[in-house]
């Protein structure tokens, strides 16, 4: 799953737009947003096809699917906003403001929200253990695609900006043609004027008076921002372990999430009646019976770990959703889940080559 | 005349007072928002019926009603200035930051009034189980701050576009989704008697990040 | 504040809105006290130039110097030293004339807001209608209110854009009275094509590229 939209590349130009008022930077930002939409759509569609092949449905609001969807509507909102502002300078300024505030939302959408909830995606490949957990072949493929698509992005970006620049120039030339009896000299003068306009506007002198308060505000805002990120990261770390032990689950009244592995192989499975009964063991060794009614995850018997969402009823845990995590093809095989061919092609899980999914879901 | 901090506070206070007075005299903003909140609340409770102990669905519905009320009414503060063509007057008497902070405080107040009506009505109509008020108000408060901060900045931007109100919901939504996710999570945990601390932290972090970014951006709102 | 020395200079200022030229390059250098007329055909950019001078608009070319007591004032603080009356200025219709001015005075942080409002209304002859809502005002009365707004905080620069529009003879006398009152202690800029208003000025900034012309 190496498809990651190049979100937010346009934001680099932001400061330049707001402070230096250079239209070139705005062109860059617009091009980045347009390409962002393109790349995000490509990633979403190809990811959706992949999901159909691997999980059996095109779209199931998996957290990471949700977050890329958010990013997509963010881009569309940005472009809609640009489309409804008249005047180059105003458009540049207002859309820069919007992308700056969106820049605040993106980390929350991309990183915090998806990791808050357990989903179908395998563990983040580049994860918080600081380890690239990937099979060598997939790793090669992944990094080649990463480099290739990034290069493609930059090439398209350059092209797009050049087109915009040419369009701008043509607009000015047309202005000269229909302009108020300016003639050739006037046309030349207008072009020179335009060149001056496009150059960064010199800042006016005498800002000393304002600088002190400005600096104070900047420091305050940056300080607040850093604090917010720190809090965000710490809560992000907390939410990395959203599961509670069985003992706690027995006491809780509402819906809870528990995580564990199959305690023994003697589970009851009835595909017709969509009924499943098994024993789950948590990390403390505590064993709890679980009953579940619903679509049985196809890869239940290969599960390395199971997440059950539901409530404790009487003597057992009644799950209304099951998430089954199976050995990932993309992760380097560990010795207990399967071997490896000498040529480096990973083998499937214990059930043989028919083990396709990373994870399966039912509800 | 140096533009000291106390002067700014006076200007912010004055803008806030003017907003309240305008709202009090015309009242169409508040009336429309309350009507909208009550309408969507009625629609939700008719459609969903009494949910009893399905507090997870209740939490989601609660925040959707609040979100809709926000999206329907909050662009108003700046769009009104543009429509009555009083933006120039405002810009001549106060700095962009003073105007925006004044409007932010007004929006906060506005949301609190809407919530004061919506929350009890929701609890009664939906037959919600007892609420742990401390935790609930903390989630509600932080969520409200984020809603107001986002709406103020987006409202100021949107007021200068051709579509004005029309774009507001679409442009705000991506900024409000993290609030929605965390606030719904927090409310659900509150009813499930679990810890709301992670949701509160996320909400708080987002509110602070939004406010910090807004504070930096307000300055650039109206410099033509 | 009105005793402050003030210099306002433009060095090759020009502005465009997209491809449209709003102000052709213009240079001038004026200082308080004095009365300056800004003239030019319709569309030559008189109003745009005033917006640039009071810091609402950043010129796309050239430099604008605004000095108070020898210190340069950055664009966003210029509004503190300027009183602007322009046809684009509207007031809150749900407030009375006095409430509108009181809001302006308080937000600007004037020490004696109520007194400033009373004085300004008196000078434009609106005292009898002070407590009427602006929604009930005629266009001439709104124009008087704009004039009152411009002189409210006794600024060292007063910019009047088409001050005589919508005004009757008594209203025009108000404009003359304001120019004569503030001319000796502040810098008054009048953007106009009216011969009667131009006659009030000692200097003239002619827009269309020729810069400053002395008429006196």
PDB file of N, CA and C in Angstrom, chain A residues 18 21 70 73-74 77 80-81 83-86 89-90 93-94 97-98 100-102 104-105 108-109 112-113 116-117 214 217-218 220-221 224-225 228 231-232 234-235 238-239 252-256, chain B residues 3 56 97 153-154 157-158 160-163 167 170-175 177-178 181 185 188 191-194 197-199 201-202 205-206 208-210 212-217 219-224:
ATOM      1  N   UNK A  18       1.705  34.867   1.525  1.00  0.00           N
ATOM      2  CA  UNK A  18       1.160  35.828   2.473  1.00  0.00           C
ATOM      3  C   UNK A  18       2.151  36.940   2.763  1.00  0.00           C
ATOM      4  N   UNK A  21       3.839  38.097  -1.319  1.00  0.00           N
ATOM      5  CA  UNK A  21       2.881  38.411  -2.370  1.00  0.00           C
ATOM      6  C   UNK A  21       3.442  38.143  -3.764  1.00  0.00           C
ATOM      7  N   UNK A  70     -11.385  12.355   3.303  1.00  0.00           N
ATOM      8  CA  UNK A  70     -11.360  13.711   3.864  1.00  0.00           C
ATOM      9  C   UNK A  70     -10.404  14.594   3.070  1.00  0.00           C
ATOM     10  N   UNK A  73     -11.931  15.687  -0.157  1.00  0.00           N
ATOM     11  CA  UNK A  73     -12.912  16.773  -0.115  1.00  0.00           C
ATOM     12  C   UNK A  73     -12.239  18.083   0.289  1.00  0.00           C
ATOM     13  N   UNK A  74     -11.145  17.971   1.035  1.00  0.00           N
ATOM     14  CA  UNK A  74     -10.391  19.182   1.379  1.00  0.00           C
ATOM     15  C   UNK A  74      -9.856  19.840   0.115  1.00  0.00           C
ATOM     16  N   UNK A  77     -12.723  21.329  -1.860  1.00  0.00           N
ATOM     17  CA  UNK A  77     -13.168  22.578  -1.245  1.00  0.00           C
ATOM     18  C   UNK A  77     -12.202  23.708  -1.585  1.00  0.00           C
ATOM     19  N   UNK A  80     -12.790  24.726  -5.136  1.00  0.00           N
ATOM     20  CA  UNK A  80     -14.073  25.429  -5.251  1.00  0.00           C
ATOM     21  C   UNK A  80     -13.931  26.854  -4.742  1.00  0.00           C
ATOM     22  N   UNK A  81     -13.201  26.990  -3.644  1.00  0.00           N
ATOM     23  CA  UNK A  81     -12.977  28.322  -3.071  1.00  0.00           C
ATOM     24  C   UNK A  81     -12.227  29.201  -4.062  1.00  0.00           C
ATOM     25  N   UNK A  83     -12.167  28.970  -7.192  1.00  0.00           N
ATOM     26  CA  UNK A  83     -13.003  29.276  -8.344  1.00  0.00           C
ATOM     27  C   UNK A  83     -13.967  30.420  -8.095  1.00  0.00           C
ATOM     28  N   UNK A  84     -14.268  30.696  -6.827  1.00  0.00           N
ATOM     29  CA  UNK A  84     -15.294  31.704  -6.575  1.00  0.00           C
ATOM     30  C   UNK A  84     -14.714  33.031  -6.080  1.00  0.00           C
ATOM     31  N   UNK A  85     -13.410  33.208  -6.201  1.00  0.00           N
ATOM     32  CA  UNK A  85     -12.830  34.490  -5.791  1.00  0.00           C
ATOM     33  C   UNK A  85     -12.373  35.244  -7.022  1.00  0.00           C
ATOM     34  N   UNK A  86     -12.782  36.508  -7.102  1.00  0.00           N
ATOM     35  CA  UNK A  86     -12.367  37.324  -8.241  1.00  0.00           C
ATOM     36  C   UNK A  86     -11.125  38.123  -7.886  1.00  0.00           C
ATOM     37  N   UNK A  89      -4.890  38.733  -6.884  1.00  0.00           N
ATOM     38  CA  UNK A  89      -4.218  38.945  -5.598  1.00  0.00           C
ATOM     39  C   UNK A  89      -5.084  38.421  -4.461  1.00  0.00           C
ATOM     40  N   UNK A  90      -6.390  38.734  -4.552  1.00  0.00           N
ATOM     41  CA  UNK A  90      -7.319  38.304  -3.508  1.00  0.00           C
ATOM     42  C   UNK A  90      -7.405  36.778  -3.482  1.00  0.00           C
ATOM     43  N   UNK A  93      -4.382  35.373  -1.811  1.00  0.00           N
ATOM     44  CA  UNK A  93      -4.334  35.602  -0.368  1.00  0.00           C
ATOM     45  C   UNK A  93      -5.330  34.709   0.366  1.00  0.00           C
ATOM     46  N   UNK A  94      -6.590  34.700  -0.120  1.00  0.00           N
ATOM     47  CA  UNK A  94      -7.617  33.947   0.603  1.00  0.00           C
ATOM     48  C   UNK A  94      -7.389  32.445   0.513  1.00  0.00           C
ATOM     49  N   UNK A  97      -4.784  31.491   2.909  1.00  0.00           N
ATOM     50  CA  UNK A  97      -5.298  31.421   4.284  1.00  0.00           C
ATOM     51  C   UNK A  97      -6.008  30.084   4.497  1.00  0.00           C
ATOM     52  N   UNK A  98      -6.813  29.713   3.505  1.00  0.00           N
ATOM     53  CA  UNK A  98      -7.561  28.459   3.672  1.00  0.00           C
ATOM     54  C   UNK A  98      -6.627  27.255   3.721  1.00  0.00           C
ATOM     55  N   UNK A 100      -3.645  27.241   4.732  1.00  0.00           N
ATOM     56  CA  UNK A 100      -2.923  27.246   6.002  1.00  0.00           C
ATOM     57  C   UNK A 100      -3.750  26.619   7.108  1.00  0.00           C
ATOM     58  N   UNK A 101      -5.039  26.953   7.126  1.00  0.00           N
ATOM     59  CA  UNK A 101      -5.880  26.401   8.190  1.00  0.00           C
ATOM     60  C   UNK A 101      -6.147  24.922   7.921  1.00  0.00           C
ATOM     61  N   UNK A 102      -6.218  24.576   6.632  1.00  0.00           N
ATOM     62  CA  UNK A 102      -6.399  23.165   6.295  1.00  0.00           C
ATOM     63  C   UNK A 102      -5.159  22.372   6.698  1.00  0.00           C
ATOM     64  N   UNK A 104      -3.584  22.715   9.280  1.00  0.00           N
ATOM     65  CA  UNK A 104      -3.768  22.324  10.685  1.00  0.00           C
ATOM     66  C   UNK A 104      -4.598  21.044  10.758  1.00  0.00           C
ATOM     67  N   UNK A 105      -5.608  20.959   9.876  1.00  0.00           N
ATOM     68  CA  UNK A 105      -6.523  19.815   9.952  1.00  0.00           C
ATOM     69  C   UNK A 105      -5.899  18.541   9.398  1.00  0.00           C
ATOM     70  N   UNK A 108      -4.344  15.880  11.635  1.00  0.00           N
ATOM     71  CA  UNK A 108      -5.355  15.220  12.447  1.00  0.00           C
ATOM     72  C   UNK A 108      -6.114  14.188  11.617  1.00  0.00           C
ATOM     73  N   UNK A 109      -6.406  14.572  10.372  1.00  0.00           N
ATOM     74  CA  UNK A 109      -7.165  13.660   9.524  1.00  0.00           C
ATOM     75  C   UNK A 109      -6.319  12.478   9.085  1.00  0.00           C
ATOM     76  N   UNK A 112      -3.876  11.165  13.031  1.00  0.00           N
ATOM     77  CA  UNK A 112      -4.423  10.906  14.355  1.00  0.00           C
ATOM     78  C   UNK A 112      -5.695  10.068  14.263  1.00  0.00           C
ATOM     79  N   UNK A 113      -6.631  10.506  13.407  1.00  0.00           N
ATOM     80  CA  UNK A 113      -7.917   9.813  13.372  1.00  0.00           C
ATOM     81  C   UNK A 113      -7.796   8.356  12.908  1.00  0.00           C
ATOM     82  N   UNK A 116      -6.537   6.103  15.570  1.00  0.00           N
ATOM     83  CA  UNK A 116      -7.327   6.009  16.791  1.00  0.00           C
ATOM     84  C   UNK A 116      -8.160   4.738  16.796  1.00  0.00           C
ATOM     85  N   UNK A 117      -8.524   4.305  15.613  1.00  0.00           N
ATOM     86  CA  UNK A 117      -9.426   3.166  15.534  1.00  0.00           C
ATOM     87  C   UNK A 117      -8.738   2.034  14.796  1.00  0.00           C
ATOM     88  N   UNK A 214       4.007  42.439  16.520  1.00  0.00           N
ATOM     89  CA  UNK A 214       3.911  41.353  15.551  1.00  0.00           C
ATOM     90  C   UNK A 214       4.702  40.141  16.058  1.00  0.00           C
ATOM     91  N   UNK A 217       3.053  38.360  18.868  1.00  0.00           N
ATOM     92  CA  UNK A 217       1.940  37.530  18.455  1.00  0.00           C
ATOM     93  C   UNK A 217       2.429  36.251  17.771  1.00  0.00           C
ATOM     94  N   UNK A 218       3.469  36.425  16.929  1.00  0.00           N
ATOM     95  CA  UNK A 218       4.008  35.264  16.244  1.00  0.00           C
ATOM     96  C   UNK A 218       4.515  34.236  17.244  1.00  0.00           C
ATOM     97  N   UNK A 220       3.676  33.901  20.341  1.00  0.00           N
ATOM     98  CA  UNK A 220       2.540  33.340  21.066  1.00  0.00           C
ATOM     99  C   UNK A 220       1.878  32.234  20.243  1.00  0.00           C
ATOM    100  N   UNK A 221       1.624  32.564  18.957  1.00  0.00           N
ATOM    101  CA  UNK A 221       0.918  31.605  18.113  1.00  0.00           C
ATOM    102  C   UNK A 221       1.756  30.359  17.869  1.00  0.00           C
ATOM    103  N   UNK A 224       1.748  28.270  20.983  1.00  0.00           N
ATOM    104  CA  UNK A 224       0.493  27.540  21.121  1.00  0.00           C
ATOM    105  C   UNK A 224       0.458  26.347  20.168  1.00  0.00           C
ATOM    106  N   UNK A 225       0.938  26.607  18.928  1.00  0.00           N
ATOM    107  CA  UNK A 225       0.934  25.535  17.933  1.00  0.00           C
ATOM    108  C   UNK A 225       1.776  24.358  18.387  1.00  0.00           C
ATOM    109  N   UNK A 228       0.089  22.506  21.091  1.00  0.00           N
ATOM    110  CA  UNK A 228      -1.015  21.698  20.579  1.00  0.00           C
ATOM    111  C   UNK A 228      -0.499  20.419  19.948  1.00  0.00           C
ATOM    112  N   UNK A 231       0.526  18.022  22.639  1.00  0.00           N
ATOM    113  CA  UNK A 231      -0.636  17.361  23.253  1.00  0.00           C
ATOM    114  C   UNK A 231      -1.194  16.314  22.298  1.00  0.00           C
ATOM    115  N   UNK A 232      -1.278  16.734  21.012  1.00  0.00           N
ATOM    116  CA  UNK A 232      -1.817  15.823  20.011  1.00  0.00           C
ATOM    117  C   UNK A 232      -1.021  14.538  19.939  1.00  0.00           C
ATOM    118  N   UNK A 234       0.932  13.285  22.247  1.00  0.00           N
ATOM    119  CA  UNK A 234       0.833  12.467  23.458  1.00  0.00           C
ATOM    120  C   UNK A 234      -0.502  11.714  23.483  1.00  0.00           C
ATOM    121  N   UNK A 235      -1.578  12.384  23.017  1.00  0.00           N
ATOM    122  CA  UNK A 235      -2.855  11.668  23.021  1.00  0.00           C
ATOM    123  C   UNK A 235      -2.859  10.592  21.948  1.00  0.00           C
ATOM    124  N   UNK A 238      -1.340   7.669  23.421  1.00  0.00           N
ATOM    125  CA  UNK A 238      -2.285   6.991  24.303  1.00  0.00           C
ATOM    126  C   UNK A 238      -3.247   6.121  23.518  1.00  0.00           C
ATOM    127  N   UNK A 239      -3.717   6.708  22.373  1.00  0.00           N
ATOM    128  CA  UNK A 239      -4.725   5.981  21.618  1.00  0.00           C
ATOM    129  C   UNK A 239      -4.129   4.836  20.822  1.00  0.00           C
ATOM    130  N   UNK A 252     -17.182  -2.693  32.571  1.00  0.00           N
ATOM    131  CA  UNK A 252     -17.701  -1.581  31.777  1.00  0.00           C
ATOM    132  C   UNK A 252     -19.135  -1.841  31.365  1.00  0.00           C
ATOM    133  N   UNK A 253     -19.911  -0.746  31.226  1.00  0.00           N
ATOM    134  CA  UNK A 253     -21.322  -0.942  30.898  1.00  0.00           C
ATOM    135  C   UNK A 253     -21.601  -0.811  29.403  1.00  0.00           C
ATOM    136  N   UNK A 254     -20.877   0.050  28.718  1.00  0.00           N
ATOM    137  CA  UNK A 254     -21.163   0.293  27.302  1.00  0.00           C
ATOM    138  C   UNK A 254     -20.356  -0.610  26.393  1.00  0.00           C
ATOM    139  N   UNK A 255     -20.184  -0.140  25.146  1.00  0.00           N
ATOM    140  CA  UNK A 255     -19.400  -0.880  24.168  1.00  0.00           C
ATOM    141  C   UNK A 255     -17.922  -0.775  24.502  1.00  0.00           C
ATOM    142  N   UNK A 256     -17.223  -1.903  24.384  1.00  0.00           N
ATOM    143  CA  UNK A 256     -15.779  -1.858  24.601  1.00  0.00           C
ATOM    144  C   UNK A 256     -15.092  -2.642  23.485  1.00  0.00           C
TER     145      UNK A 256
ATOM    146  N   UNK B   3      -0.648  51.615  19.617  1.00  0.00           N
ATOM    147  CA  UNK B   3      -1.715  50.626  19.616  1.00  0.00           C
ATOM    148  C   UNK B   3      -1.390  49.535  20.634  1.00  0.00           C
ATOM    149  N   UNK B  56     -24.286   5.221  21.555  1.00  0.00           N
ATOM    150  CA  UNK B  56     -23.287   5.535  20.529  1.00  0.00           C
ATOM    151  C   UNK B  56     -23.950   6.277  19.368  1.00  0.00           C
ATOM    152  N   UNK B  97      -7.201  41.739  13.190  1.00  0.00           N
ATOM    153  CA  UNK B  97      -7.190  40.801  14.307  1.00  0.00           C
ATOM    154  C   UNK B  97      -8.238  41.171  15.352  1.00  0.00           C
ATOM    155  N   UNK B 153     -12.913  31.963  10.925  1.00  0.00           N
ATOM    156  CA  UNK B 153     -11.925  32.149   9.856  1.00  0.00           C
ATOM    157  C   UNK B 153     -12.534  31.849   8.489  1.00  0.00           C
ATOM    158  N   UNK B 154     -13.216  30.724   8.394  1.00  0.00           N
ATOM    159  CA  UNK B 154     -13.813  30.369   7.101  1.00  0.00           C
ATOM    160  C   UNK B 154     -14.887  31.388   6.719  1.00  0.00           C
ATOM    161  N   UNK B 157     -13.312  34.426   5.232  1.00  0.00           N
ATOM    162  CA  UNK B 157     -12.830  34.160   3.872  1.00  0.00           C
ATOM    163  C   UNK B 157     -14.013  34.084   2.909  1.00  0.00           C
ATOM    164  N   UNK B 158     -15.037  33.344   3.326  1.00  0.00           N
ATOM    165  CA  UNK B 158     -16.170  33.076   2.445  1.00  0.00           C
ATOM    166  C   UNK B 158     -16.943  34.353   2.119  1.00  0.00           C
ATOM    167  N   UNK B 160     -15.865  37.067   1.329  1.00  0.00           N
ATOM    168  CA  UNK B 160     -15.234  37.821   0.249  1.00  0.00           C
ATOM    169  C   UNK B 160     -15.324  37.108  -1.094  1.00  0.00           C
ATOM    170  N   UNK B 161     -16.025  35.974  -1.144  1.00  0.00           N
ATOM    171  CA  UNK B 161     -16.123  35.259  -2.407  1.00  0.00           C
ATOM    172  C   UNK B 161     -17.453  35.591  -3.088  1.00  0.00           C
ATOM    173  N   UNK B 162     -17.613  35.089  -4.306  1.00  0.00           N
ATOM    174  CA  UNK B 162     -18.830  35.379  -5.046  1.00  0.00           C
ATOM    175  C   UNK B 162     -20.023  34.640  -4.459  1.00  0.00           C
ATOM    176  N   UNK B 163     -19.796  33.384  -4.039  1.00  0.00           N
ATOM    177  CA  UNK B 163     -20.923  32.578  -3.570  1.00  0.00           C
ATOM    178  C   UNK B 163     -21.393  32.922  -2.173  1.00  0.00           C
ATOM    179  N   UNK B 167     -20.928  28.554  -0.218  1.00  0.00           N
ATOM    180  CA  UNK B 167     -19.743  27.710  -0.117  1.00  0.00           C
ATOM    181  C   UNK B 167     -19.416  27.314   1.319  1.00  0.00           C
ATOM    182  N   UNK B 170     -19.529  23.568   2.574  1.00  0.00           N
ATOM    183  CA  UNK B 170     -18.562  22.702   1.900  1.00  0.00           C
ATOM    184  C   UNK B 170     -17.133  22.991   2.298  1.00  0.00           C
ATOM    185  N   UNK B 171     -16.827  24.274   2.461  1.00  0.00           N
ATOM    186  CA  UNK B 171     -15.453  24.644   2.779  1.00  0.00           C
ATOM    187  C   UNK B 171     -15.151  24.376   4.256  1.00  0.00           C
ATOM    188  N   UNK B 172     -16.171  24.490   5.118  1.00  0.00           N
ATOM    189  CA  UNK B 172     -15.949  24.260   6.556  1.00  0.00           C
ATOM    190  C   UNK B 172     -15.805  22.790   6.892  1.00  0.00           C
ATOM    191  N   UNK B 173     -16.548  21.971   6.165  1.00  0.00           N
ATOM    192  CA  UNK B 173     -16.678  20.574   6.569  1.00  0.00           C
ATOM    193  C   UNK B 173     -15.341  19.859   6.807  1.00  0.00           C
ATOM    194  N   UNK B 174     -14.376  19.957   5.881  1.00  0.00           N
ATOM    195  CA  UNK B 174     -13.118  19.244   6.148  1.00  0.00           C
ATOM    196  C   UNK B 174     -12.449  19.690   7.441  1.00  0.00           C
ATOM    197  N   UNK B 175     -12.628  20.979   7.799  1.00  0.00           N
ATOM    198  CA  UNK B 175     -12.001  21.470   9.027  1.00  0.00           C
ATOM    199  C   UNK B 175     -12.751  20.983  10.257  1.00  0.00           C
ATOM    200  N   UNK B 177     -14.431  18.016  10.475  1.00  0.00           N
ATOM    201  CA  UNK B 177     -14.492  16.566  10.651  1.00  0.00           C
ATOM    202  C   UNK B 177     -13.654  16.054  11.822  1.00  0.00           C
ATOM    203  N   UNK B 178     -12.418  16.568  12.029  1.00  0.00           N
ATOM    204  CA  UNK B 178     -11.694  16.091  13.218  1.00  0.00           C
ATOM    205  C   UNK B 178     -12.435  16.414  14.507  1.00  0.00           C
ATOM    206  N   UNK B 181     -15.268  13.891  14.799  1.00  0.00           N
ATOM    207  CA  UNK B 181     -14.805  12.557  15.176  1.00  0.00           C
ATOM    208  C   UNK B 181     -14.479  12.495  16.663  1.00  0.00           C
ATOM    209  N   UNK B 185     -16.684  10.772  19.670  1.00  0.00           N
ATOM    210  CA  UNK B 185     -15.975   9.764  20.473  1.00  0.00           C
ATOM    211  C   UNK B 185     -16.081  10.073  21.962  1.00  0.00           C
ATOM    212  N   UNK B 188     -19.601   9.586  23.333  1.00  0.00           N
ATOM    213  CA  UNK B 188     -19.916   8.166  23.427  1.00  0.00           C
ATOM    214  C   UNK B 188     -19.255   7.546  24.661  1.00  0.00           C
ATOM    215  N   UNK B 191     -21.024   8.465  27.871  1.00  0.00           N
ATOM    216  CA  UNK B 191     -22.219   7.672  28.154  1.00  0.00           C
ATOM    217  C   UNK B 191     -21.876   6.217  28.471  1.00  0.00           C
ATOM    218  N   UNK B 192     -20.766   5.745  27.899  1.00  0.00           N
ATOM    219  CA  UNK B 192     -20.373   4.358  28.152  1.00  0.00           C
ATOM    220  C   UNK B 192     -19.590   4.227  29.453  1.00  0.00           C
ATOM    221  N   UNK B 193     -19.454   5.362  30.165  1.00  0.00           N
ATOM    222  CA  UNK B 193     -18.738   5.373  31.447  1.00  0.00           C
ATOM    223  C   UNK B 193     -17.277   4.996  31.293  1.00  0.00           C
ATOM    224  N   UNK B 194     -16.711   5.288  30.105  1.00  0.00           N
ATOM    225  CA  UNK B 194     -15.270   5.093  29.931  1.00  0.00           C
ATOM    226  C   UNK B 194     -14.555   6.429  30.102  1.00  0.00           C
ATOM    227  N   UNK B 197     -10.659  11.110  28.531  1.00  0.00           N
ATOM    228  CA  UNK B 197      -9.414  11.884  28.459  1.00  0.00           C
ATOM    229  C   UNK B 197      -8.781  11.896  27.061  1.00  0.00           C
ATOM    230  N   UNK B 198      -8.680  10.746  26.367  1.00  0.00           N
ATOM    231  CA  UNK B 198      -8.047  10.820  25.029  1.00  0.00           C
ATOM    232  C   UNK B 198      -8.807  11.727  24.067  1.00  0.00           C
ATOM    233  N   UNK B 199     -10.138  11.640  24.066  1.00  0.00           N
ATOM    234  CA  UNK B 199     -10.927  12.503  23.197  1.00  0.00           C
ATOM    235  C   UNK B 199     -10.764  13.964  23.576  1.00  0.00           C
ATOM    236  N   UNK B 201      -8.214  15.326  24.994  1.00  0.00           N
ATOM    237  CA  UNK B 201      -6.885  15.793  24.595  1.00  0.00           C
ATOM    238  C   UNK B 201      -6.868  16.119  23.116  1.00  0.00           C
ATOM    239  N   UNK B 202      -7.465  15.241  22.330  1.00  0.00           N
ATOM    240  CA  UNK B 202      -7.498  15.453  20.884  1.00  0.00           C
ATOM    241  C   UNK B 202      -8.286  16.717  20.560  1.00  0.00           C
ATOM    242  N   UNK B 205      -6.260  19.734  21.679  1.00  0.00           N
ATOM    243  CA  UNK B 205      -5.128  19.986  20.797  1.00  0.00           C
ATOM    244  C   UNK B 205      -5.606  20.620  19.502  1.00  0.00           C
ATOM    245  N   UNK B 206      -6.714  20.134  18.984  1.00  0.00           N
ATOM    246  CA  UNK B 206      -7.207  20.681  17.721  1.00  0.00           C
ATOM    247  C   UNK B 206      -7.690  22.112  17.907  1.00  0.00           C
ATOM    248  N   UNK B 208      -6.686  24.287  20.138  1.00  0.00           N
ATOM    249  CA  UNK B 208      -5.530  25.170  20.319  1.00  0.00           C
ATOM    250  C   UNK B 208      -4.814  25.392  18.985  1.00  0.00           C
ATOM    251  N   UNK B 209      -4.666  24.320  18.203  1.00  0.00           N
ATOM    252  CA  UNK B 209      -3.990  24.466  16.918  1.00  0.00           C
ATOM    253  C   UNK B 209      -4.771  25.394  15.989  1.00  0.00           C
ATOM    254  N   UNK B 210      -6.109  25.239  15.979  1.00  0.00           N
ATOM    255  CA  UNK B 210      -6.945  26.111  15.143  1.00  0.00           C
ATOM    256  C   UNK B 210      -6.819  27.563  15.590  1.00  0.00           C
ATOM    257  N   UNK B 212      -4.385  28.976  17.269  1.00  0.00           N
ATOM    258  CA  UNK B 212      -3.043  29.511  17.001  1.00  0.00           C
ATOM    259  C   UNK B 212      -2.904  29.881  15.534  1.00  0.00           C
ATOM    260  N   UNK B 213      -3.350  29.010  14.651  1.00  0.00           N
ATOM    261  CA  UNK B 213      -3.245  29.305  13.223  1.00  0.00           C
ATOM    262  C   UNK B 213      -4.105  30.512  12.868  1.00  0.00           C
ATOM    263  N   UNK B 214      -5.318  30.578  13.450  1.00  0.00           N
ATOM    264  CA  UNK B 214      -6.197  31.707  13.172  1.00  0.00           C
ATOM    265  C   UNK B 214      -5.532  33.020  13.559  1.00  0.00           C
ATOM    266  N   UNK B 215      -4.941  33.012  14.742  1.00  0.00           N
ATOM    267  CA  UNK B 215      -4.319  34.229  15.265  1.00  0.00           C
ATOM    268  C   UNK B 215      -3.266  34.756  14.297  1.00  0.00           C
ATOM    269  N   UNK B 216      -2.535  33.844  13.667  1.00  0.00           N
ATOM    270  CA  UNK B 216      -1.516  34.252  12.697  1.00  0.00           C
ATOM    271  C   UNK B 216      -2.149  34.719  11.390  1.00  0.00           C
ATOM    272  N   UNK B 217      -3.298  34.144  11.048  1.00  0.00           N
ATOM    273  CA  UNK B 217      -3.866  34.395   9.721  1.00  0.00           C
ATOM    274  C   UNK B 217      -4.806  35.602   9.690  1.00  0.00           C
ATOM    275  N   UNK B 219      -4.529  38.546  10.439  1.00  0.00           N
ATOM    276  CA  UNK B 219      -3.887  39.758   9.936  1.00  0.00           C
ATOM    277  C   UNK B 219      -3.989  39.904   8.428  1.00  0.00           C
ATOM    278  N   UNK B 220      -4.104  38.772   7.729  1.00  0.00           N
ATOM    279  CA  UNK B 220      -4.053  38.835   6.265  1.00  0.00           C
ATOM    280  C   UNK B 220      -5.425  38.807   5.623  1.00  0.00           C
ATOM    281  N   UNK B 221      -6.478  38.894   6.466  1.00  0.00           N
ATOM    282  CA  UNK B 221      -7.815  38.671   5.925  1.00  0.00           C
ATOM    283  C   UNK B 221      -8.263  39.721   4.925  1.00  0.00           C
ATOM    284  N   UNK B 222      -7.958  40.992   5.203  1.00  0.00           N
ATOM    285  CA  UNK B 222      -8.568  42.027   4.362  1.00  0.00           C
ATOM    286  C   UNK B 222      -7.593  42.936   3.657  1.00  0.00           C
ATOM    287  N   UNK B 223      -6.344  42.553   3.594  1.00  0.00           N
ATOM    288  CA  UNK B 223      -5.398  43.461   2.963  1.00  0.00           C
ATOM    289  C   UNK B 223      -5.530  43.314   1.457  1.00  0.00           C
ATOM    290  N   UNK B 224      -6.251  44.219   0.840  1.00  0.00           N
ATOM    291  CA  UNK B 224      -6.489  44.063  -0.606  1.00  0.00           C
ATOM    292  C   UNK B 224      -5.204  44.185  -1.410  1.00  0.00           C
TER     293      UNK B 224
END
